[in-house]
Tab-separated table of C-alpha atoms and ligand atoms in Angstrom:
chain	number	residue	atom	x	y	z
A	785	UNK	CA	78.695	106.609	93.597
A	786	UNK	CA	81.642	108.874	94.497
A	787	UNK	CA	82.157	109.081	98.300
A	788	UNK	CA	84.186	111.919	99.745
A	789	UNK	CA	85.845	111.625	103.147
A	790	UNK	CA	86.313	115.222	104.497
A	791	UNK	CA	89.301	115.683	106.793
A	792	UNK	CA	90.169	118.646	109.036
A	793	UNK	CA	88.139	121.718	108.271
A	794	UNK	CA	86.010	119.943	105.829
A	795	UNK	CA	83.056	118.805	107.914
A	796	UNK	CA	80.743	119.692	105.127
A	797	UNK	CA	80.642	120.573	101.387
A	798	UNK	CA	79.080	123.945	100.966
A	799	UNK	CA	77.386	123.328	97.656
A	800	UNK	CA	76.107	119.821	98.678
A	801	UNK	CA	72.265	119.641	98.306
A	802	UNK	CA	71.573	117.208	101.137
A	803	UNK	CA	68.869	114.711	100.355
A	804	UNK	CA	69.340	112.478	103.518
A	805	UNK	CA	71.591	111.345	106.260
A	806	UNK	CA	71.934	107.798	107.222
A	807	UNK	CA	73.549	106.237	110.465
A	808	UNK	CA	75.016	103.003	109.455
A	809	UNK	CA	75.995	99.953	111.682
A	810	UNK	CA	78.854	97.886	110.648
A	811	UNK	CA	80.597	94.650	111.886
A	812	UNK	CA	83.414	97.043	112.894
A	813	UNK	CA	81.533	99.387	114.956
A	814	UNK	CA	80.404	102.908	114.441
A	815	UNK	CA	81.573	105.145	111.766
A	816	UNK	CA	82.659	108.709	112.500
A	817	UNK	CA	79.040	109.812	111.871
A	818	UNK	CA	75.975	109.505	109.655
A	819	UNK	CA	76.710	109.359	105.940
A	820	UNK	CA	75.341	112.328	104.225
A	821	UNK	CA	73.793	111.690	100.705
A	822	UNK	CA	73.236	114.508	98.310
A	823	UNK	CA	73.921	116.198	94.902
A	824	UNK	CA	76.954	118.275	93.981
A	825	UNK	CA	75.988	120.306	91.029
A	826	UNK	CA	73.452	117.744	90.222
A	827	UNK	CA	75.755	114.677	90.530
A	828	UNK	CA	74.950	112.140	93.323
A	829	UNK	CA	77.482	111.931	96.033
A	830	UNK	CA	78.090	110.671	99.558
A	831	UNK	CA	79.964	112.413	102.179
A	832	UNK	CA	81.506	111.383	105.512
A	833	UNK	CA	83.363	113.696	107.958
A	834	UNK	CA	86.394	111.744	109.178
A	835	UNK	CA	86.700	113.430	112.486
A	836	UNK	CA	82.933	113.525	113.096
A	837	UNK	CA	80.703	116.522	112.369
A	838	UNK	CA	81.897	118.331	115.348
A	839	UNK	CA	85.574	117.381	114.847
A	840	UNK	CA	85.825	115.496	117.988
A	841	UNK	CA	87.556	112.208	116.870
A	842	UNK	CA	91.436	112.474	116.782
A	843	UNK	CA	93.221	110.855	113.869
A	844	UNK	CA	94.256	107.748	116.017
A	845	UNK	CA	90.618	107.152	117.196
A	846	UNK	CA	88.987	107.256	113.825
A	847	UNK	CA	87.278	104.016	113.190
A	848	UNK	CA	88.771	103.806	109.619
A	849	UNK	CA	87.349	100.236	109.219
A	850	UNK	CA	83.842	101.149	109.908
A	851	UNK	CA	84.125	104.336	107.825
A	852	UNK	CA	85.048	102.504	104.677
A	853	UNK	CA	82.726	99.533	105.363
A	854	UNK	CA	79.821	101.999	105.846
A	855	UNK	CA	80.641	103.802	102.472
A	856	UNK	CA	80.937	100.622	100.537
A	857	UNK	CA	77.836	99.096	101.998
A	858	UNK	CA	75.759	102.221	101.135
A	859	UNK	CA	77.010	101.968	97.409
A	860	UNK	CA	80.262	103.920	97.128
A	861	UNK	CA	82.328	102.779	94.028
A	862	UNK	CA	85.285	105.218	94.566
A	863	UNK	CA	86.503	107.212	97.518
A	864	UNK	CA	88.261	110.581	97.388
A	865	UNK	CA	89.760	111.729	100.691
A	866	UNK	CA	90.534	115.281	101.364
A	867	UNK	CA	93.393	115.698	103.929
A	868	UNK	CA	95.290	118.509	105.267
A	869	UNK	CA	99.003	118.002	105.489
A	870	UNK	CA	102.176	119.569	106.351
A	871	UNK	CA	104.533	120.251	103.499
A	872	UNK	CA	108.016	118.898	103.782
A	873	UNK	CA	109.277	119.279	99.960
A	874	UNK	CA	110.103	122.852	99.240
A	875	UNK	CA	107.490	123.065	96.361
A	876	UNK	CA	104.810	122.084	98.952
A	877	UNK	CA	104.353	125.512	100.779
A	878	UNK	CA	101.071	126.311	102.750
A	879	UNK	CA	98.323	126.849	100.265
A	880	UNK	CA	99.408	124.200	97.685
A	881	UNK	CA	97.590	121.125	96.923
A	882	UNK	CA	98.924	117.691	95.892
A	883	UNK	CA	97.446	114.420	94.709
A	884	UNK	CA	100.123	112.008	96.270
A	885	UNK	CA	101.032	108.661	94.681
A	886	UNK	CA	102.924	106.928	97.435
A	887	UNK	CA	102.655	106.418	101.140
A	888	UNK	CA	104.735	105.930	104.184
A	889	UNK	CA	103.041	104.469	107.281
A	890	UNK	CA	104.447	105.413	110.730
A	891	UNK	CA	101.258	104.882	112.562
A	892	UNK	CA	100.821	102.211	115.399
A	893	UNK	CA	98.106	100.572	117.400
A	894	UNK	CA	95.401	101.303	114.652
A	895	UNK	CA	93.014	98.675	113.739
A	896	UNK	CA	94.396	98.377	110.128
A	897	UNK	CA	92.978	95.265	108.636
A	898	UNK	CA	89.876	93.567	107.833
A	899	UNK	CA	91.629	90.327	107.916
A	900	UNK	CA	91.594	89.456	111.549
A	901	UNK	CA	89.627	87.246	113.957
A	902	UNK	CA	90.157	84.009	112.050
A	903	UNK	CA	86.838	83.970	110.308
A	904	UNK	CA	87.969	85.006	106.796
A	905	UNK	CA	90.781	83.626	104.890
A	906	UNK	CA	93.811	86.187	104.867
A	907	UNK	CA	94.403	87.962	101.614
A	908	UNK	CA	97.682	89.823	101.247
A	909	UNK	CA	96.453	92.762	99.046
A	910	UNK	CA	99.028	94.310	96.557
A	911	UNK	CA	99.783	97.661	97.646
A	912	UNK	CA	102.724	98.612	95.260
A	913	UNK	CA	100.732	101.454	94.136
A	914	UNK	CA	98.576	102.483	97.116
A	915	UNK	CA	96.250	104.853	95.216
A	916	UNK	CA	94.091	104.241	92.436
A	917	UNK	CA	95.887	105.502	89.333
A	918	UNK	CA	92.535	106.080	87.485
A	919	UNK	CA	90.994	108.006	90.373
A	920	UNK	CA	94.257	110.092	90.676
A	921	UNK	CA	93.839	110.847	87.074
A	922	UNK	CA	90.297	112.067	87.396
A	923	UNK	CA	91.294	114.269	90.427
A	924	UNK	CA	94.085	115.968	88.387
A	925	UNK	CA	91.709	116.382	85.504
A	926	UNK	CA	89.169	117.800	87.718
A	927	UNK	CA	91.762	120.263	89.204
A	928	UNK	CA	92.671	121.428	85.627
A	929	UNK	CA	89.065	121.794	84.806
A	930	UNK	CA	88.597	124.058	87.959
A	931	UNK	CA	91.795	126.047	86.888
A	932	UNK	CA	93.462	124.960	90.179
A	933	UNK	CA	97.146	124.103	90.253
A	934	UNK	CA	97.839	120.751	91.861
A	935	UNK	CA	101.109	118.910	92.440
A	936	UNK	CA	100.924	115.568	90.549
A	937	UNK	CA	102.535	112.886	92.923
A	938	UNK	CA	104.536	112.842	96.214
A	939	UNK	CA	104.916	110.606	99.051
A	940	UNK	CA	102.510	111.009	101.888
A	941	UNK	CA	103.903	110.100	105.300
A	942	UNK	CA	101.260	109.207	108.041
A	943	UNK	CA	102.321	109.956	111.505
A	944	UNK	CA	100.397	108.792	114.495
A	945	UNK	CA	99.468	112.257	116.046
A	946	UNK	CA	97.665	113.800	117.433
A	947	UNK	CA	100.644	115.895	118.385
A	948	UNK	CA	102.775	117.353	115.467
A	949	UNK	CA	106.233	116.082	114.782
A	950	UNK	CA	109.593	117.217	116.013
A	951	UNK	CA	112.091	118.725	113.560
A	952	UNK	CA	114.312	115.764	113.961
A	953	UNK	CA	111.354	113.453	112.976
A	954	UNK	CA	110.631	115.618	109.924
A	955	UNK	CA	114.227	115.311	108.959
A	956	UNK	CA	113.826	111.586	109.181
A	957	UNK	CA	110.792	111.450	107.079
A	958	UNK	CA	112.436	113.559	104.476
A	959	UNK	CA	115.430	111.212	104.435
A	960	UNK	CA	112.835	108.324	104.001
A	961	UNK	CA	111.541	110.180	100.908
A	962	UNK	CA	108.448	111.874	102.258
A	963	UNK	CA	107.208	114.934	100.597
A	964	UNK	CA	104.233	115.704	102.971
A	965	UNK	CA	102.964	114.433	106.368
A	966	UNK	CA	99.570	113.960	107.635
A	967	UNK	CA	97.891	111.708	110.419
A	968	UNK	CA	95.009	110.026	108.459
A	969	UNK	CA	96.450	108.469	105.331
A	970	UNK	CA	96.761	105.074	106.801
A	971	UNK	CA	95.151	102.731	107.371
A	972	UNK	CA	92.386	104.468	105.171
A	973	UNK	CA	94.131	103.619	102.021
A	974	UNK	CA	94.965	100.159	102.658
A	975	UNK	CA	91.706	99.307	104.099
A	976	UNK	CA	89.977	100.704	100.894
A	977	UNK	CA	92.277	98.500	98.933
A	978	UNK	CA	91.275	95.378	101.155
A	979	UNK	CA	87.772	95.941	100.222
A	980	UNK	CA	88.429	96.901	96.519
A	981	UNK	CA	87.453	100.298	96.683
A	982	UNK	CA	89.456	102.658	94.363
A	983	UNK	CA	90.988	105.490	96.590
A	984	UNK	CA	92.772	108.788	96.104
A	985	UNK	CA	93.641	111.615	98.239
A	986	UNK	CA	93.576	115.429	97.588
A	987	UNK	CA	96.169	116.705	100.068
A	988	UNK	CA	95.789	120.328	101.088
A	989	UNK	CA	98.971	121.752	102.528
A	990	UNK	CA	98.077	124.024	105.513
A	991	UNK	CA	101.726	124.509	106.974
A	992	UNK	CA	105.264	123.986	106.455
A	993	UNK	CA	106.313	120.775	108.493
A	994	UNK	CA	108.153	121.273	111.656
A	995	UNK	CA	111.567	122.905	111.331
A	996	UNK	CA	110.737	124.066	107.699
A	997	UNK	CA	109.955	127.446	106.396
A	998	UNK	CA	107.790	129.560	108.654
A	999	UNK	CA	107.590	126.570	110.939
A	1000	UNK	CA	111.399	126.790	111.723
A	1001	UNK	CA	110.844	127.344	115.212
A	1002	UNK	CA	107.433	126.404	115.928
A	1003	UNK	CA	104.102	125.644	114.072
A	1004	UNK	CA	102.062	129.001	113.413
A	1005	UNK	CA	98.583	127.683	114.232
A	1006	UNK	CA	96.988	131.101	113.233
A	1007	UNK	CA	98.404	130.371	109.579
A	1008	UNK	CA	97.107	126.859	109.533
A	1009	UNK	CA	93.448	128.171	110.329
A	1010	UNK	CA	93.552	130.716	107.525
A	1011	UNK	CA	95.298	128.247	105.068
A	1012	UNK	CA	92.705	125.668	105.934
A	1013	UNK	CA	89.844	128.147	105.173
A	1014	UNK	CA	91.271	129.474	101.908
A	1015	UNK	CA	92.680	126.270	100.497
A	1016	UNK	CA	89.547	124.106	101.215
A	1017	UNK	CA	87.453	126.539	99.326
A	1018	UNK	CA	89.426	125.720	96.333
A	1019	UNK	CA	89.688	121.924	97.169
A	1020	UNK	CA	85.717	122.102	97.172
A	1021	UNK	CA	85.690	123.293	93.622
A	1022	UNK	CA	87.982	120.506	92.583
A	1023	UNK	CA	85.637	117.996	94.264
A	1024	UNK	CA	82.695	119.620	92.379
A	1025	UNK	CA	84.388	119.127	89.035
A	1026	UNK	CA	85.215	115.530	89.977
A	1027	UNK	CA	81.650	114.870	90.986
A	1028	UNK	CA	80.380	116.109	87.594
A	1029	UNK	CA	83.018	114.404	85.783
A	1030	UNK	CA	85.320	117.112	84.535
B	507	HPA	N1	102.005	117.186	110.465
B	507	HPA	C1	101.237	116.177	110.528
B	507	HPA	N2	99.987	116.147	110.226
B	507	HPA	C2	99.489	117.495	109.697
B	507	HPA	C3	100.405	118.601	109.505
B	507	HPA	C4	101.748	118.382	110.130
B	507	HPA	O1	102.548	119.281	110.014
B	507	HPA	N3	99.786	119.529	109.134
B	507	HPA	C5	98.461	119.214	108.856
B	507	HPA	N4	98.359	117.924	109.325
């Protein structure tokens, strides 16, 4: 079953017909909230709000291990995350969307692996291609079916947050090859890989990253709110097409 992890602004899917919710316990603690089960245009999906349904859990305190474990144990076979990001590359202005194909990880201090504690033999998972190419393809096809333009590819840099970056930090990310920046891409993607769950991200650009475009001097928060609202409506349409298979 397709599972959707909703990020900032996406604490629910408006067209989701909820059948039930389930609070799941995991060996890694509590997920961000109960898993919502339902149908999207008739297709069964499950949904989890990454920051909690009241948006109270900051990116560095999300229990990524519990979230993915809970979704898998409830029958998820593929995971699509919706994540708001700041745009670094000039094509990725506010209101655009992307399906990234690479990741950079600048986070620290997060519980980022299932292989600890000495109970399980360590597996060094292959992470050359961090996202599932198959699922990326399905997301891009769903976007085309929904007549939504989506940028194919790009490097998603994950910062620690919850503060936004300095201009110099964004300059560095750009030199490193980053096209967009968010706070939740890791360790979500690598944990999904560790438990063999195909994973892809629909990144919604809600602002120019620090020092770029209209964020040249500061981040305009009013624009972020408006962009989140407008663009997530379009992101939801893509997720609906994905759920029904194109
Ligand atoms: N930086 C980091 N994370 C973000 C941003 C940003 O500019 N916008 C949305 N999430």
